[in-house]
Amino acid sequence: MICCTECFQDVEVKSHIKDLKNKGNCYTCGCKNVFIYDTETNHLLTTWFEEFISIFTPVDALPLNFPRADLSLLKDELHDNWNIFNLEKEIIYKLITVICEERYRSNPELFDAPIGIPKSQQASYLQSNSLLKTYNWEDFVEAIKTQNRFHTDHLNEEVLQLFCSYVKKTYKAGSIFYRARVSDKEGWSVDKMSAPPPALASAGRANPEGISHLYLSNDVTTTLKEVRAGAHDYVTVGKFELIQDMDIVDLTAIDRISAFSDLDNTQHATNKRHLQKINREIAKPLRRQDSALDYLPTQYIVDFIKSIKTTEGTREYDGIEYDSTMNKSEGGFNITVFDEKLFKCTELSVIQIIELTYRPSRIVWDSVQ
């Protein structure tokens, strides 16, 4: 069976197929003149996928008390929870049964019946390998809000540090980002466009009150949307240039680490939900009615990332990167920088907002007369 780079999202798989340097037409997705993989002559993906799916167990071999909610079909698991394929579920099923043809013949229930991960329900395993140990995200939130704000036994910090190391990202000196502040027609001066002084630093998703971080966006459109200016408001936009290389934790990618990295597959799969939750929570837009308590869980995680040290005792990471829910559809993202001195404001402009466009995403309440 012929597949190609366009059939996959996973960077490791795409890279391997490109390395084969074999171009042709793909009969799986229909793309023309692309790098292709022939399952009859190439076999590395068989090794990769068989190792990956070996963490799952068919329902008939699972303990009787295994939670039904944690069961899924392999095609659903691959499509919904892992960024491996760029295909519909039924095509994924067809392709994976061909890639793993011998395993499919010897163990068809792994592909056709509901499956689960036995260790995901073992307290002793979770205590050492799960990011939230035996807890769920809601337990962690409740503990941070109401029980112990500064130290918690709900979070396995060694596991969090491990996953952060897999999404370390370097920005080179000279990289450009933007920051916006609502202003008057005259605009703000350069010294008013950096991070606020600690006395004026309000609580946000990545910083507690009184701790100042520099929030930046990757483009002007994103920073204008993030500041939530109203129609006819004036907004001062600062262009910020990175003075020296910096390393950040890319939280946009923390739930998209390759299934074929050298991470332990069982540990990776066990933490998939937690990683997805961190990604969503850190990017969640702030609302007027939000309490400062709502920010505590992500503040705790970001503060831990800030505290990670290198073997030389210096700070490992200079900030975090996360999706802009205000402009994600156009590739917008934000960074929070722990030390504002890494950037200098090189240019200012004042923009007036002429009009706003409102687009409802979902109905949260309705009535019928």
Short mmCIF file of C-alpha atoms in Angstrom, two decimals:
data_model
loop_
_atom_site.label_atom_id
_atom_site.label_comp_id
_atom_site.label_asym_id
_atom_site.label_seq_id
_atom_site.Cartn_x
_atom_site.Cartn_y
_atom_site.Cartn_z
CA MET A 1 0.00 0.00 0.00
CA ILE A 2 1.31 3.46 -0.91
CA CYS A 3 1.04 6.36 1.53
CA CYS A 4 2.90 9.66 1.66
CA THR A 5 4.07 12.55 3.80
CA GLU A 6 0.67 14.24 3.39
CA CYS A 7 -1.06 11.25 5.00
CA PHE A 8 0.68 12.06 8.28
CA GLN A 9 0.98 14.91 10.77
CA ASP A 10 3.69 13.33 12.92
CA VAL A 11 7.02 15.05 12.28
CA GLU A 12 9.09 11.89 12.83
CA VAL A 13 7.07 9.89 10.30
CA LYS A 14 7.10 12.70 7.74
CA SER A 15 10.84 13.11 8.15
CA HIS A 16 11.47 9.37 7.68
CA ILE A 17 9.38 9.25 4.50
CA LYS A 18 11.22 12.28 3.10
CA ASP A 19 14.55 10.63 3.89
CA LEU A 20 13.60 7.73 1.60
CA LYS A 21 13.72 10.25 -1.28
CA ASN A 22 11.10 8.33 -3.24
CA LYS A 23 8.57 10.51 -5.06
CA GLY A 24 5.37 9.44 -6.74
CA ASN A 25 1.59 9.52 -6.50
CA CYS A 26 -0.16 8.56 -3.27
CA TYR A 27 -3.06 6.13 -3.58
CA THR A 28 -4.12 6.68 0.03
CA CYS A 29 -4.81 10.43 0.02
CA GLY A 30 -4.59 11.17 -3.72
CA CYS A 31 -1.69 13.63 -3.63
CA LYS A 32 0.54 13.80 -6.71
CA ASN A 33 4.34 13.97 -6.94
CA VAL A 34 4.96 13.67 -3.21
CA PHE A 35 7.38 11.69 -1.06
CA ILE A 36 5.86 8.23 -0.74
CA TYR A 37 6.18 5.16 1.47
CA ASP A 38 5.49 1.67 0.12
CA THR A 39 4.49 -0.76 2.87
CA GLU A 40 5.63 -3.69 0.72
CA THR A 41 9.24 -2.51 0.47
CA ASN A 42 9.67 -0.27 3.55
CA HIS A 43 9.25 -1.61 7.06
CA LEU A 44 10.45 0.95 9.63
CA LEU A 45 6.92 2.23 10.24
CA THR A 46 5.89 -1.34 11.04
CA THR A 47 8.45 -1.43 13.85
CA TRP A 48 7.40 2.01 15.13
CA PHE A 49 3.66 1.33 15.07
CA GLU A 50 3.88 -2.16 16.52
CA GLU A 51 5.90 -0.83 19.44
CA PHE A 52 3.39 1.97 19.94
CA ILE A 53 0.21 -0.13 19.82
CA SER A 54 1.73 -2.73 22.14
CA ILE A 55 0.82 -0.47 25.09
CA PHE A 56 -2.86 -1.23 24.45
CA THR A 57 -4.78 -4.33 25.51
CA PRO A 58 -8.07 -5.60 24.01
CA VAL A 59 -11.07 -5.36 26.29
CA ASP A 60 -11.38 -9.14 26.78
CA ALA A 61 -7.91 -9.21 28.36
CA LEU A 62 -8.44 -6.19 30.63
CA PRO A 63 -9.52 -6.44 34.28
CA LEU A 64 -13.29 -6.61 34.71
CA ASN A 65 -13.30 -3.34 36.64
CA PHE A 66 -11.48 -1.38 33.91
CA PRO A 67 -13.48 1.86 33.38
CA ARG A 68 -15.65 1.69 30.27
CA ALA A 69 -15.10 5.42 29.67
CA ASP A 70 -11.38 4.75 29.16
CA LEU A 71 -11.98 2.26 26.35
CA SER A 72 -11.74 3.20 22.67
CA LEU A 73 -11.18 1.66 19.28
CA LEU A 74 -7.64 1.89 17.96
CA LYS A 75 -8.71 3.96 14.94
CA ASP A 76 -10.48 6.42 17.27
CA GLU A 77 -7.50 6.58 19.62
CA LEU A 78 -5.13 7.33 16.75
CA HIS A 79 -7.44 9.89 15.18
CA ASP A 80 -8.69 11.72 18.28
CA ASN A 81 -5.77 11.67 20.73
CA TRP A 82 -2.57 11.49 18.69
CA ASN A 83 -1.35 13.80 15.96
CA ILE A 84 -0.07 10.99 13.78
CA PHE A 85 -2.36 10.87 10.75
CA ASN A 86 -3.91 13.42 8.44
CA LEU A 87 -6.64 10.99 7.39
CA GLU A 88 -10.20 10.02 8.28
CA LYS A 89 -10.75 7.20 10.76
CA GLU A 90 -11.71 4.49 8.28
CA ILE A 91 -8.66 5.21 6.12
CA ILE A 92 -6.47 5.17 9.25
CA TYR A 93 -7.88 1.74 10.07
CA LYS A 94 -7.11 0.43 6.59
CA LEU A 95 -3.59 1.84 6.60
CA ILE A 96 -2.65 0.70 10.11
CA THR A 97 -3.84 -2.86 9.42
CA VAL A 98 -1.61 -2.94 6.34
CA ILE A 99 1.42 -1.40 8.08
CA CYS A 100 1.00 -3.88 10.95
CA GLU A 101 -0.22 -6.73 8.77
CA GLU A 102 1.32 -9.59 10.75
CA ARG A 103 0.10 -8.19 14.08
CA TYR A 104 -3.37 -7.76 12.60
CA ARG A 105 -3.46 -11.39 11.49
CA SER A 106 -2.27 -12.69 14.87
CA ASN A 107 -4.16 -10.26 17.11
CA PRO A 108 -7.14 -8.75 15.19
CA GLU A 109 -9.01 -7.79 18.36
CA LEU A 110 -6.33 -5.16 19.04
CA PHE A 111 -7.56 -3.38 15.89
CA ASP A 112 -11.25 -4.29 15.94
CA ALA A 113 -12.30 -4.40 19.60
CA PRO A 114 -12.25 -1.71 22.31
CA ILE A 115 -8.81 -1.28 23.87
CA GLY A 116 -7.34 0.25 27.01
CA ILE A 117 -4.05 0.76 28.83
CA PRO A 118 -3.88 -1.45 31.96
CA LYS A 119 -1.23 0.65 33.73
CA SER A 120 -3.42 3.75 33.43
CA GLN A 121 -5.50 2.32 36.28
CA GLN A 122 -2.64 1.12 38.52
CA ALA A 123 -2.10 3.48 41.45
CA SER A 124 1.51 2.40 41.97
CA TYR A 125 2.36 3.16 38.34
CA LEU A 126 0.50 6.49 38.30
CA GLN A 127 2.20 7.67 41.48
CA SER A 128 5.57 7.69 39.73
CA ASN A 129 4.66 8.19 36.07
CA SER A 130 1.54 10.35 35.87
CA LEU A 131 1.85 14.14 35.81
CA LEU A 132 -1.04 14.35 38.28
CA LYS A 133 -0.28 11.05 40.02
CA THR A 134 -3.60 9.38 40.88
CA TYR A 135 -5.53 12.66 40.62
CA ASN A 136 -7.33 14.36 37.75
CA TRP A 137 -7.17 17.99 36.65
CA GLU A 138 -10.25 18.96 38.66
CA ASP A 139 -8.67 17.52 41.84
CA PHE A 140 -5.55 19.58 41.16
CA VAL A 141 -7.58 22.76 40.62
CA GLU A 142 -9.56 22.25 43.82
CA ALA A 143 -6.42 21.55 45.85
CA ILE A 144 -4.63 24.66 44.58
CA LYS A 145 -7.66 26.86 45.21
CA THR A 146 -8.78 25.60 48.59
CA GLN A 147 -6.16 23.41 50.27
CA ASN A 148 -2.50 24.26 49.63
CA ARG A 149 -1.66 27.09 47.29
CA PHE A 150 2.12 27.04 47.25
CA HIS A 151 2.98 23.36 47.67
CA THR A 152 0.91 20.49 46.37
CA ASP A 153 1.38 16.74 46.28
CA HIS A 154 -1.02 16.50 43.34
CA LEU A 155 1.58 17.47 40.72
CA ASN A 156 4.48 15.19 39.83
CA GLU A 157 7.06 17.86 39.05
CA GLU A 158 9.67 15.43 37.70
CA VAL A 159 7.21 14.23 35.06
CA LEU A 160 6.26 17.80 34.13
CA GLN A 161 9.93 18.68 33.79
CA LEU A 162 10.43 15.66 31.52
CA PHE A 163 7.65 16.69 29.14
CA CYS A 164 8.84 20.31 29.12
CA SER A 165 12.24 19.11 27.88
CA TYR A 166 10.56 17.62 24.81
CA VAL A 167 8.99 20.94 23.79
CA LYS A 168 11.99 23.18 24.39
CA LYS A 169 12.15 25.79 21.64
CA THR A 170 14.88 28.32 20.86
CA TYR A 171 14.33 31.82 19.49
CA LYS A 172 17.34 33.49 17.97
CA ALA A 173 18.43 37.05 18.71
CA GLY A 174 16.65 39.43 16.36
CA SER A 175 13.28 37.63 16.56
CA ILE A 176 10.38 40.10 16.52
CA PHE A 177 7.25 40.12 18.66
CA TYR A 178 4.58 42.71 19.45
CA ARG A 179 2.79 44.18 22.45
CA ALA A 180 -0.29 46.41 22.47
CA ARG A 181 -1.85 48.73 25.07
CA VAL A 182 -5.03 50.77 24.79
CA SER A 183 -4.02 54.43 24.86
CA ASP A 184 -5.08 57.88 23.74
CA LYS A 185 -4.26 59.40 20.37
CA GLU A 186 -0.81 60.42 21.57
CA GLY A 187 0.10 56.85 22.51
CA TRP A 188 2.39 55.45 25.18
CA SER A 189 6.12 56.08 25.42
CA VAL A 190 8.64 53.24 25.14
CA ASP A 191 9.11 52.97 28.89
CA LYS A 192 5.36 52.38 29.31
CA MET A 193 5.24 49.50 26.81
CA SER A 194 7.36 46.95 28.67
CA ALA A 195 6.17 44.69 31.47
CA PRO A 196 4.38 46.58 34.26
CA PRO A 197 6.27 47.25 37.49
CA PRO A 198 5.60 44.60 40.16
CA ALA A 199 3.35 46.94 42.15
CA LEU A 200 1.03 47.22 39.13
CA ALA A 201 1.26 43.63 37.86
CA SER A 202 -2.23 42.13 38.01
CA ALA A 203 -2.87 38.39 38.09
CA GLY A 204 -2.94 36.55 34.76
CA ARG A 205 -2.86 32.97 33.58
CA ALA A 206 0.94 32.94 33.61
CA ASN A 207 1.73 35.21 36.57
CA PRO A 208 0.36 35.87 40.05
CA GLU A 209 -0.36 39.39 41.23
CA GLY A 210 2.82 41.33 41.98
CA ILE A 211 5.08 39.23 39.72
CA SER A 212 5.73 40.97 36.43
CA HIS A 213 6.14 39.11 33.14
CA LEU A 214 6.31 40.48 29.61
CA TYR A 215 3.41 39.32 27.41
CA LEU A 216 4.02 39.44 23.65
CA SER A 217 2.33 38.17 20.47
CA ASN A 218 3.78 36.94 17.21
CA ASP A 219 2.07 39.55 15.01
CA VAL A 220 0.19 42.85 15.15
CA THR A 221 -3.25 41.34 14.46
CA THR A 222 -2.91 38.90 17.35
CA THR A 223 -1.76 41.52 19.86
CA LEU A 224 -4.63 43.83 18.85
CA LYS A 225 -7.13 41.05 19.43
CA GLU A 226 -5.50 40.04 22.72
CA VAL A 227 -5.79 43.58 24.13
CA ARG A 228 -9.54 43.57 23.34
CA ALA A 229 -9.75 47.18 22.31
CA GLY A 230 -13.19 48.58 21.58
CA ALA A 231 -14.40 50.30 18.40
CA HIS A 232 -12.77 53.74 17.98
CA ASP A 233 -10.16 53.03 20.69
CA TYR A 234 -6.58 54.07 20.09
CA VAL A 235 -3.98 51.36 20.64
CA THR A 236 -0.24 51.77 20.97
CA VAL A 237 1.63 48.86 19.39
CA GLY A 238 5.25 48.22 20.26
CA LYS A 239 7.64 46.21 18.13
CA PHE A 240 9.98 44.19 20.36
CA GLU A 241 13.28 42.70 19.24
CA LEU A 242 14.98 39.81 21.07
CA ILE A 243 18.45 40.88 22.20
CA GLN A 244 19.92 37.40 22.76
CA ASP A 245 18.91 33.81 22.10
CA MET A 246 16.27 32.47 24.47
CA ASP A 247 14.78 29.06 25.25
CA ILE A 248 11.09 28.67 26.01
CA VAL A 249 8.65 25.85 26.76
CA ASP A 250 6.31 25.60 23.78
CA LEU A 251 3.03 24.70 25.45
CA THR A 252 1.29 24.78 22.06
CA ALA A 253 3.15 21.54 21.32
CA ILE A 254 3.08 19.82 24.70
CA ASP A 255 0.16 17.60 23.70
CA ARG A 256 1.63 17.02 20.21
CA ILE A 257 4.91 15.36 21.12
CA SER A 258 5.59 12.61 18.59
CA ALA A 259 4.34 9.16 19.51
CA PHE A 260 7.66 7.97 18.07
CA SER A 261 9.97 10.07 20.21
CA ASP A 262 12.14 8.30 22.77
CA LEU A 263 9.55 8.94 25.49
CA ASP A 264 8.23 5.83 27.14
CA ASN A 265 5.03 5.08 25.21
CA THR A 266 2.98 4.02 28.21
CA GLN A 267 3.96 7.06 30.24
CA HIS A 268 3.27 9.32 27.28
CA ALA A 269 -0.18 7.82 26.65
CA THR A 270 -1.08 7.89 30.36
CA ASN A 271 -0.39 11.63 30.46
CA LYS A 272 -2.03 12.55 27.16
CA ARG A 273 -5.18 13.96 28.77
CA HIS A 274 -3.20 16.00 31.29
CA LEU A 275 -1.05 17.49 28.54
CA GLN A 276 -4.11 18.40 26.50
CA LYS A 277 -5.63 20.05 29.56
CA ILE A 278 -2.53 22.17 30.22
CA ASN A 279 -2.51 23.29 26.58
CA ARG A 280 -6.16 24.35 26.73
CA GLU A 281 -6.06 25.95 30.17
CA ILE A 282 -3.02 28.15 29.55
CA ALA A 283 -4.57 29.46 26.31
CA LYS A 284 -8.06 30.01 27.72
CA PRO A 285 -9.03 33.69 27.28
CA LEU A 286 -9.53 35.77 30.39
CA ARG A 287 -13.10 36.89 31.06
CA ARG A 288 -14.34 39.86 33.06
CA GLN A 289 -16.12 37.61 35.53
CA ASP A 290 -13.10 35.37 36.18
CA SER A 291 -11.82 35.27 39.73
CA ALA A 292 -8.10 35.52 40.44
CA LEU A 293 -8.46 32.02 41.91
CA ASP A 294 -9.20 30.68 38.42
CA TYR A 295 -5.64 31.51 37.39
CA LEU A 296 -3.93 29.60 40.20
CA PRO A 297 -3.46 26.18 38.50
CA THR A 298 -1.74 27.59 35.41
CA GLN A 299 0.20 30.11 37.51
CA TYR A 300 1.54 27.20 39.56
CA ILE A 301 2.65 25.30 36.45
CA VAL A 302 4.28 28.35 34.86
CA ASP A 303 6.01 29.25 38.11
CA PHE A 304 7.43 25.72 38.29
CA ILE A 305 8.71 26.02 34.70
CA LYS A 306 10.31 29.32 35.68
CA SER A 307 12.04 27.60 38.60
CA ILE A 308 13.69 24.81 36.56
CA LYS A 309 17.47 25.16 36.61
CA THR A 310 20.24 23.91 34.33
CA THR A 311 23.09 21.81 35.71
CA GLU A 312 25.06 25.08 35.99
CA GLY A 313 22.35 26.56 38.21
CA THR A 314 21.02 29.07 35.68
CA ARG A 315 17.41 29.30 34.55
CA GLU A 316 16.59 26.58 32.01
CA TYR A 317 13.71 28.40 30.33
CA ASP A 318 13.14 32.09 29.61
CA GLY A 319 9.40 31.85 29.11
CA ILE A 320 6.50 29.92 27.65
CA GLU A 321 4.63 29.92 24.35
CA TYR A 322 0.90 29.25 24.08
CA ASP A 323 -1.93 29.54 21.56
CA SER A 324 -3.89 32.73 21.10
CA THR A 325 -7.53 31.69 21.25
CA MET A 326 -8.34 35.20 20.02
CA ASN A 327 -6.48 34.59 16.72
CA LYS A 328 -5.59 30.89 16.57
CA SER A 329 -7.30 30.38 13.21
CA GLU A 330 -4.75 32.75 11.64
CA GLY A 331 -1.74 31.21 13.36
CA GLY A 332 -1.62 33.63 16.27
CA PHE A 333 0.27 32.73 19.42
CA ASN A 334 1.61 34.47 22.51
CA ILE A 335 4.74 34.22 24.60
CA THR A 336 5.23 35.13 28.23
CA VAL A 337 8.81 36.17 28.99
CA PHE A 338 10.13 35.93 32.53
CA ASP A 339 12.77 38.65 32.10
CA GLU A 340 11.73 41.70 30.09
CA LYS A 341 15.40 42.69 29.65
CA LEU A 342 15.68 40.02 26.95
CA PHE A 343 13.76 42.37 24.64
CA LYS A 344 14.01 45.97 23.56
CA CYS A 345 11.17 48.03 22.09
CA THR A 346 12.47 49.30 18.74
CA GLU A 347 9.38 50.88 17.22
CA LEU A 348 6.03 52.35 18.28
CA SER A 349 2.87 53.06 16.34
CA VAL A 350 -0.65 54.19 17.27
CA ILE A 351 -3.57 52.41 15.62
CA GLN A 352 -7.24 53.38 15.82
CA ILE A 353 -9.77 50.56 15.81
CA ILE A 354 -12.39 51.44 13.20
CA GLU A 355 -14.78 48.53 13.62
CA LEU A 356 -15.16 45.18 15.35
CA THR A 357 -16.61 41.94 13.98
CA TYR A 358 -18.46 39.65 16.37
CA ARG A 359 -18.86 35.99 15.50
CA PRO A 360 -20.79 33.67 17.87
CA SER A 361 -19.04 30.36 18.41
CA ARG A 362 -21.80 28.54 20.27
CA ILE A 363 -25.14 29.16 21.93
CA VAL A 364 -24.82 28.84 25.72
CA TRP A 365 -28.45 29.74 26.55
CA ASP A 366 -31.65 30.02 24.55
CA SER A 367 -35.36 30.22 25.10
CA VAL A 368 -38.38 29.49 22.97
CA GLN A 369 -41.38 31.81 23.18
#
